[in-house]
PDB file of C-alpha atoms in Angstrom:
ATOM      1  CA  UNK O   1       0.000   0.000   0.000  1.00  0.00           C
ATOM      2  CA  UNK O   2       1.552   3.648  -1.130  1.00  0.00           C
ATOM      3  CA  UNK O   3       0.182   6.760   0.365  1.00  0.00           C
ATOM      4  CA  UNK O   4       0.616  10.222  -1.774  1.00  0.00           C
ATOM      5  CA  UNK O   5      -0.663  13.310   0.539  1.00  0.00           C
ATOM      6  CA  UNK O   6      -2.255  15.355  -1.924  1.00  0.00           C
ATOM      7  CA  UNK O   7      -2.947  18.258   0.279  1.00  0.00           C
ATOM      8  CA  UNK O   8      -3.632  18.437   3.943  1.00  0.00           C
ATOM      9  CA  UNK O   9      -7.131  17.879   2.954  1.00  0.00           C
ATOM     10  CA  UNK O  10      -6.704  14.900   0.393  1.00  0.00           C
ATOM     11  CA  UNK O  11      -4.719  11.736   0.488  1.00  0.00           C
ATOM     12  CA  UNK O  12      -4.172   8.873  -2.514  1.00  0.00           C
ATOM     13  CA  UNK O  13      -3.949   5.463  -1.285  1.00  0.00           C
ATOM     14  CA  UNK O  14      -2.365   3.185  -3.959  1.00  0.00           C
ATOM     15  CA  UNK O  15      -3.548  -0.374  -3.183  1.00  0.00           C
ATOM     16  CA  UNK O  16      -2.688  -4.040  -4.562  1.00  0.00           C
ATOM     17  CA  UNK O  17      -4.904  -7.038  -5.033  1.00  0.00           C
ATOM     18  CA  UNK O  18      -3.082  -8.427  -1.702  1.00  0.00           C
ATOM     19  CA  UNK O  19      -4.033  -5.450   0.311  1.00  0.00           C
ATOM     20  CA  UNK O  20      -7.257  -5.259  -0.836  1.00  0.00           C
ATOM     21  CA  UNK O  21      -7.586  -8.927  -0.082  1.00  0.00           C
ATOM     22  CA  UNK O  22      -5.502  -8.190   3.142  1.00  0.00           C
ATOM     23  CA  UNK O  23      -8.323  -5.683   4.154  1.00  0.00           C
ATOM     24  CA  UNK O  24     -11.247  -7.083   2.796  1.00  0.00           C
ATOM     25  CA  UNK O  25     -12.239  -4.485  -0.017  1.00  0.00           C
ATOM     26  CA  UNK O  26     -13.510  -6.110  -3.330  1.00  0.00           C
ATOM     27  CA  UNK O  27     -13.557  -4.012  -6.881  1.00  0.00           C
ATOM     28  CA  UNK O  28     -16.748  -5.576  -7.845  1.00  0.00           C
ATOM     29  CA  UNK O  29     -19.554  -2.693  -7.067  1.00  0.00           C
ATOM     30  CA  UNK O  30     -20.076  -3.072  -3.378  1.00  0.00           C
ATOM     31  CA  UNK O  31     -22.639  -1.464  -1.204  1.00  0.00           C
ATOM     32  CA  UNK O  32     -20.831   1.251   0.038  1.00  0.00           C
ATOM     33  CA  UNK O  33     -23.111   1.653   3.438  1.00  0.00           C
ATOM     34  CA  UNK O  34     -22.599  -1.675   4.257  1.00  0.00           C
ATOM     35  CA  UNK O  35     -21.069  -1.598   8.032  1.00  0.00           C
ATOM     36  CA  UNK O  36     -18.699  -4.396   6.431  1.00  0.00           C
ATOM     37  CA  UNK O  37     -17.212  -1.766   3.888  1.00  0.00           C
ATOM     38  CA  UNK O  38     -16.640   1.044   6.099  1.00  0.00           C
ATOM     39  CA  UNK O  39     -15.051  -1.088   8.741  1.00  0.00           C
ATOM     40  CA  UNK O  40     -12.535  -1.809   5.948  1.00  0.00           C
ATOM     41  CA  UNK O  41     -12.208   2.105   5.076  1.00  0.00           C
ATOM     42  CA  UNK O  42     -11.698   2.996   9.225  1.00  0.00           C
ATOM     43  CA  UNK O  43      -8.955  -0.251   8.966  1.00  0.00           C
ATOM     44  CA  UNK O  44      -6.784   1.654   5.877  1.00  0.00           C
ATOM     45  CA  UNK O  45      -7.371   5.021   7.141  1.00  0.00           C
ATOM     46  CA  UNK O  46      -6.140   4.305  10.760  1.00  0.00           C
ATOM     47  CA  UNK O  47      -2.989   2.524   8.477  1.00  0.00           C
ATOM     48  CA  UNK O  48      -2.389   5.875   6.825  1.00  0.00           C
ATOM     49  CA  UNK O  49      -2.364   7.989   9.805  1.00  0.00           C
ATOM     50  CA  UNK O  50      -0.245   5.666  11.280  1.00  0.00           C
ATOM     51  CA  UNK O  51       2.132   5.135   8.064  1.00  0.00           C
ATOM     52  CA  UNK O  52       1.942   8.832   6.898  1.00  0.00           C
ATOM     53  CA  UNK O  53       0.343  10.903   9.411  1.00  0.00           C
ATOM     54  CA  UNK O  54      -2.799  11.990   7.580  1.00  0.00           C
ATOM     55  CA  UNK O  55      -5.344  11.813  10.355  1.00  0.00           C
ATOM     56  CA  UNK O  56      -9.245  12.335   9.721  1.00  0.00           C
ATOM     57  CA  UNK O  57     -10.505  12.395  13.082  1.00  0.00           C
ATOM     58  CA  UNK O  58     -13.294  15.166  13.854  1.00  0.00           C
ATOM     59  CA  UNK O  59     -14.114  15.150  10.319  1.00  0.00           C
ATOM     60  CA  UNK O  60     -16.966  14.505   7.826  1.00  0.00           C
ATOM     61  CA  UNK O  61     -14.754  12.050   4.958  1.00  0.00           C
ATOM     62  CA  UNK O  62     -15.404  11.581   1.129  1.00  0.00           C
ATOM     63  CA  UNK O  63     -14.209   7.991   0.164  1.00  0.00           C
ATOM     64  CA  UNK O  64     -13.861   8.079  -3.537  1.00  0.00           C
ATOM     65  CA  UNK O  65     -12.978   4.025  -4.466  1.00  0.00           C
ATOM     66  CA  UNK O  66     -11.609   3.349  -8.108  1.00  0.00           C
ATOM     67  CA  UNK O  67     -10.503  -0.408  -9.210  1.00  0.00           C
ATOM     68  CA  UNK O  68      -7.131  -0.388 -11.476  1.00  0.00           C
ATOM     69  CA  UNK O  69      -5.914  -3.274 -13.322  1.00  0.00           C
ATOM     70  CA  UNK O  70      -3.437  -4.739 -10.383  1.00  0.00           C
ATOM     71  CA  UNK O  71      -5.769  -3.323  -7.613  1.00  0.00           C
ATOM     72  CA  UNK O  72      -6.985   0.128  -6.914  1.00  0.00           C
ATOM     73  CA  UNK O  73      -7.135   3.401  -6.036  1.00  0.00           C
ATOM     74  CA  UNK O  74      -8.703   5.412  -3.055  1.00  0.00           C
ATOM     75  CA  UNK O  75      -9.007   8.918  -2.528  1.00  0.00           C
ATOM     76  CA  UNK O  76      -9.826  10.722   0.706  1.00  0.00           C
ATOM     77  CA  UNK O  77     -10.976  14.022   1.242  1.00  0.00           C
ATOM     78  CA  UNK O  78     -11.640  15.930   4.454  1.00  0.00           C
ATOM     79  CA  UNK O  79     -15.312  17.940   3.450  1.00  0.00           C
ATOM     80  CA  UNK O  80     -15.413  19.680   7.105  1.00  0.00           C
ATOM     81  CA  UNK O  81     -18.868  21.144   7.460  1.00  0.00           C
ATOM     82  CA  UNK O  82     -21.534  20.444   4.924  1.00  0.00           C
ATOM     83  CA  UNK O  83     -25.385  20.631   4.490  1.00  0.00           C
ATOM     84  CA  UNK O  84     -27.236  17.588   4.931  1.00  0.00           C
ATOM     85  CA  UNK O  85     -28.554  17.725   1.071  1.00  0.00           C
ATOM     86  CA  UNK O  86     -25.170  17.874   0.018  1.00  0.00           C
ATOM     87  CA  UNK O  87     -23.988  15.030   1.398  1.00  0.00           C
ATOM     88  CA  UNK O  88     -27.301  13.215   0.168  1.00  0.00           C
ATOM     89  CA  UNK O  89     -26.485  13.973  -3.235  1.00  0.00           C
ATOM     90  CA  UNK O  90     -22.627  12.705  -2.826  1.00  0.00           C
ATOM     91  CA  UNK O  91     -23.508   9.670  -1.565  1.00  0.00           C
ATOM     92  CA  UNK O  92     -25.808   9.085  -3.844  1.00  0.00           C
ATOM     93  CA  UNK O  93     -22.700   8.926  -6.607  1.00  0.00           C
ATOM     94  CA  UNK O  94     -20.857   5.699  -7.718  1.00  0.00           C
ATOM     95  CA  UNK O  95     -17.900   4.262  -5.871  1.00  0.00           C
ATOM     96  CA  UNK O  96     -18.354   6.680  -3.371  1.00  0.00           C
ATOM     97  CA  UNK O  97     -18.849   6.814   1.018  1.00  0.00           C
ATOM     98  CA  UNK O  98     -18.937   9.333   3.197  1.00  0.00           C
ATOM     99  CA  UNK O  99     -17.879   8.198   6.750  1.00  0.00           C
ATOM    100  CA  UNK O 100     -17.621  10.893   9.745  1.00  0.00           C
ATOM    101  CA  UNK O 101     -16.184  10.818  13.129  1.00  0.00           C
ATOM    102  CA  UNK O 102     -16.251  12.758  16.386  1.00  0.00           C
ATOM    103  CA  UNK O 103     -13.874  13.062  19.691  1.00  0.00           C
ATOM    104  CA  UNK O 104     -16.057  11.727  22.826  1.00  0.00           C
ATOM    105  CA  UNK O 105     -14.696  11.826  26.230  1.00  0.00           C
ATOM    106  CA  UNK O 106     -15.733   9.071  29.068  1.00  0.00           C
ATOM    107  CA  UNK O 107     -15.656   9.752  32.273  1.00  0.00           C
ATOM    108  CA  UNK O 108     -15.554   6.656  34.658  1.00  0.00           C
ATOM    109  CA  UNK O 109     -15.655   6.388  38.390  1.00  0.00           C
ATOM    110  CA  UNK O 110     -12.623   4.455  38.574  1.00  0.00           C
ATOM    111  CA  UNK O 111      -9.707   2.200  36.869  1.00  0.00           C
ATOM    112  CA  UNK O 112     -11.871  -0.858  37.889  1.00  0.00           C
ATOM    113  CA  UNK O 113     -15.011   0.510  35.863  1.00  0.00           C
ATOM    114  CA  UNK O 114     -12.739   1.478  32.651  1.00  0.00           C
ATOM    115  CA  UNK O 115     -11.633  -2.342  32.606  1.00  0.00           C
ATOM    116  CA  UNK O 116     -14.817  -3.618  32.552  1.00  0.00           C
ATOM    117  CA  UNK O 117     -15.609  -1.419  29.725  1.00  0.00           C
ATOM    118  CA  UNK O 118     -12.640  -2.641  27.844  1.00  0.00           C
ATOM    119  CA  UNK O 119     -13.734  -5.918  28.051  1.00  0.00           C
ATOM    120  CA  UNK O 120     -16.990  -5.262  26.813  1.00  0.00           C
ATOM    121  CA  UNK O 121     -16.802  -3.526  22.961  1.00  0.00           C
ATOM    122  CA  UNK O 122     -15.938  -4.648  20.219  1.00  0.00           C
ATOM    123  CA  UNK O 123     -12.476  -5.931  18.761  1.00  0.00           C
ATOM    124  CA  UNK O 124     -12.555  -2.814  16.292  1.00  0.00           C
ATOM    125  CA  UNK O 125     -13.188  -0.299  19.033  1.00  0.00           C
ATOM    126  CA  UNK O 126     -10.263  -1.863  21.088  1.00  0.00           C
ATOM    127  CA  UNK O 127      -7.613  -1.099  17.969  1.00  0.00           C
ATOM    128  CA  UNK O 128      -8.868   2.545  18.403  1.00  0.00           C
ATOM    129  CA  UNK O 129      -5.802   4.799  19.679  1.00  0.00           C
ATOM    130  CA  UNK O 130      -7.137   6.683  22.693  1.00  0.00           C
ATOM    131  CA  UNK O 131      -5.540   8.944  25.191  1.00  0.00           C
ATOM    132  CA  UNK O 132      -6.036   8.410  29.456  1.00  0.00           C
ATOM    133  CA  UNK O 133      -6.303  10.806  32.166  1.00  0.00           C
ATOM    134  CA  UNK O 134      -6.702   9.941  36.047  1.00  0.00           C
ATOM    135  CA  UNK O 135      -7.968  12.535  38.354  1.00  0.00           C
ATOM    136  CA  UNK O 136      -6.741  13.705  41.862  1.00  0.00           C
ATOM    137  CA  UNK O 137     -10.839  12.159  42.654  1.00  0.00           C
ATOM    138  CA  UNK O 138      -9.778   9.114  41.565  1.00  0.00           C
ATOM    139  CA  UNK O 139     -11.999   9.274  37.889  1.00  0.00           C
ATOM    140  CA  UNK O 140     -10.571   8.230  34.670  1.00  0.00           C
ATOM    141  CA  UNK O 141     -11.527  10.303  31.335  1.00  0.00           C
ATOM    142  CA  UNK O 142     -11.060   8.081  28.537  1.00  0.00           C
ATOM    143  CA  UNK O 143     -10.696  10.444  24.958  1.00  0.00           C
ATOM    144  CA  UNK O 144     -11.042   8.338  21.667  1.00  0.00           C
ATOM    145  CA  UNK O 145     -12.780   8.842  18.704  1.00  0.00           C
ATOM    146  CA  UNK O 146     -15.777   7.915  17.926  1.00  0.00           C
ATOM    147  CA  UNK O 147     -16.539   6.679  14.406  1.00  0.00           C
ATOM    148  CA  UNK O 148     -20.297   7.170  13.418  1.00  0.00           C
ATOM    149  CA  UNK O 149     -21.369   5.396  10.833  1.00  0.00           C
ATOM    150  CA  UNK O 150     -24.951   5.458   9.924  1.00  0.00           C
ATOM    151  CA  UNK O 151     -27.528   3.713  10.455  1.00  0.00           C
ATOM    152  CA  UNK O 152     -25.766   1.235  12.776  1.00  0.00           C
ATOM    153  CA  UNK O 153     -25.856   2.371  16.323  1.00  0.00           C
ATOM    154  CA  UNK O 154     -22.896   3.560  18.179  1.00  0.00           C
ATOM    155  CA  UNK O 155     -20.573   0.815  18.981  1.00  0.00           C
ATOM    156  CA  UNK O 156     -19.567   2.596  22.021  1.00  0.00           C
ATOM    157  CA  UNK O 157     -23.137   2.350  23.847  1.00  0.00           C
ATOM    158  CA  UNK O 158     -21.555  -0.130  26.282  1.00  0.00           C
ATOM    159  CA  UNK O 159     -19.831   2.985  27.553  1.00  0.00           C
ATOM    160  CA  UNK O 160     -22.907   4.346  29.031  1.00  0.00           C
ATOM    161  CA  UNK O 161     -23.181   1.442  31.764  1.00  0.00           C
ATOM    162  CA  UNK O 162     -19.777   2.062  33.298  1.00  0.00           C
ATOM    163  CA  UNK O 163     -19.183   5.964  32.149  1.00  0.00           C
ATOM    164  CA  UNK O 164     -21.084   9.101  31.661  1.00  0.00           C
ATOM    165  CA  UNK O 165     -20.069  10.989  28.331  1.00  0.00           C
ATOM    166  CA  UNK O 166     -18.834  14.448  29.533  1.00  0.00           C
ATOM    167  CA  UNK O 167     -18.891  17.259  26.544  1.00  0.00           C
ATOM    168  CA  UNK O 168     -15.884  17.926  24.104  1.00  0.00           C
ATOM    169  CA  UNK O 169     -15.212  21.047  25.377  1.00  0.00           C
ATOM    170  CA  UNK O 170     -14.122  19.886  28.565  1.00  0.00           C
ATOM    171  CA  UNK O 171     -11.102  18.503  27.183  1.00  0.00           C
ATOM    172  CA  UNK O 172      -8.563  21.775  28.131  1.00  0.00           C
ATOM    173  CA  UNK O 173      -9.889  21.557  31.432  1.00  0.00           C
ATOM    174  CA  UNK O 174      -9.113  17.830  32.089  1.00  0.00           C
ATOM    175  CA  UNK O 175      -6.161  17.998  30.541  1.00  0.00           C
ATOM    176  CA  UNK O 176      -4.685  20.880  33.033  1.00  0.00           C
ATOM    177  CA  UNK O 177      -6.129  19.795  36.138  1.00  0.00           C
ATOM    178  CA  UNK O 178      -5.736  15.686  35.592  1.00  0.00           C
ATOM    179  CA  UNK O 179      -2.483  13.551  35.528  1.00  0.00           C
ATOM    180  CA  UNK O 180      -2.061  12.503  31.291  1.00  0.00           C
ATOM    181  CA  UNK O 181      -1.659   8.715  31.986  1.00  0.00           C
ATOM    182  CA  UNK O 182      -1.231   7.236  28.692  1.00  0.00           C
ATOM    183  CA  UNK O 183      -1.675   7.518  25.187  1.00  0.00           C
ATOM    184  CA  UNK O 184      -2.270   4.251  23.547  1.00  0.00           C
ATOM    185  CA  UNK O 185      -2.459   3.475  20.377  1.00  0.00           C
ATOM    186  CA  UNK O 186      -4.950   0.427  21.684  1.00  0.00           C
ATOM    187  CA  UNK O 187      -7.951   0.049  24.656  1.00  0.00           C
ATOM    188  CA  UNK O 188      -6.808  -3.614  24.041  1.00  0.00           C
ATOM    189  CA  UNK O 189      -4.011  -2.979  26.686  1.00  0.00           C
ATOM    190  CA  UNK O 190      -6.626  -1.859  29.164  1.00  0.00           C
ATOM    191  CA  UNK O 191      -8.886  -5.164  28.009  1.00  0.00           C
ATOM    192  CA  UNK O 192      -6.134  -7.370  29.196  1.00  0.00           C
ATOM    193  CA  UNK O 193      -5.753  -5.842  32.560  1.00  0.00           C
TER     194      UNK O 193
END
């Protein structure tokens, strides 16, 4: 897989018939909705910000998929804020998705209750990189993303039994007056705990 950053707004992904195969993308005309196919777009975009450092996170996405003769080619663009009818009438155009994603912070009442999360999502949400803060109070605030991809539900409802969701904009506040305790690039470490 090859990554060409365009702009800081668009990225080319070059891909082979073994990574396509590798990440489960077919060039026949797929569903582009399907939960199956955007869990394989989240897989090779968290690969190219790991690879190249083009991150998408807080943004609305334009997945633009074209087959070439020894595999194909994806292009990503970050559309930041547009109108609902817009974005109707882009994903209503071939070998196209639009994913999104937002930053949610979790506050728990302590390390034991954040475990217990961890063991209950999904394998997918565990490979999500998150960063961990511990408060003088003894409270956790777990800060991931959180991909949104509609109509499924949000895989992170388990959350709600062991956390309360605290807004976004307390994030400068946490982060001065709470100890940073990790960044991982995994809640799969906290799973295994």
């Amino acid at each position: 897989m090859e990554f060409l950053i365009v702009s800081s707004s668009k990225l080319k992904i070059m891909m082979s018939r073994e990574d396509m195969e590798k990440f489960g993308i077919s060039d026949s005309d797929e569903d582009y909705s399907s939960p199956e196919v955007r869990r394989a777009f989240w897989k090779i975009l968290d690969t190219a910000r790991d690879e190249c450092g083009f991150d998408v996170s807080g943004d609305k996405i334009l997945i633009q998929f074209y087959p070439t003769k020894d595999g194909c080619e994806i292009f990503v663009t970050k559309l930041g804020k547009i109108g609902a009818s817009a974005e109707r009438s882009i994903t209503k155009s071939q070998n196209v998705a639009m994913l999104s994603s937002k930053p949610s912070i979790y506050k728990f009442p302590n390390l034991e209750a954040l475990i217990s999360a961890s063991k209950n999502v999904s394998c997918e949400t565990l490979s999500r990189a998150v960063r961990l803060y511990a408060s003088d109070d003894g409270e956790y605030y777990l800060m991931l993303e959180e991909r949104n991809s509609p109509p499924a539900p949000s895989e992170l409802l388990v959350f709600g039994e062991f956390a309360k969701e605290v807004p976004k904009s307390l994030e400068p506040y946490i982060i001065e007056h709470s100890e940073h305790v990790a960044s991982v690039s995994s809640l799969s470490v906290l799973a295994e705990l």
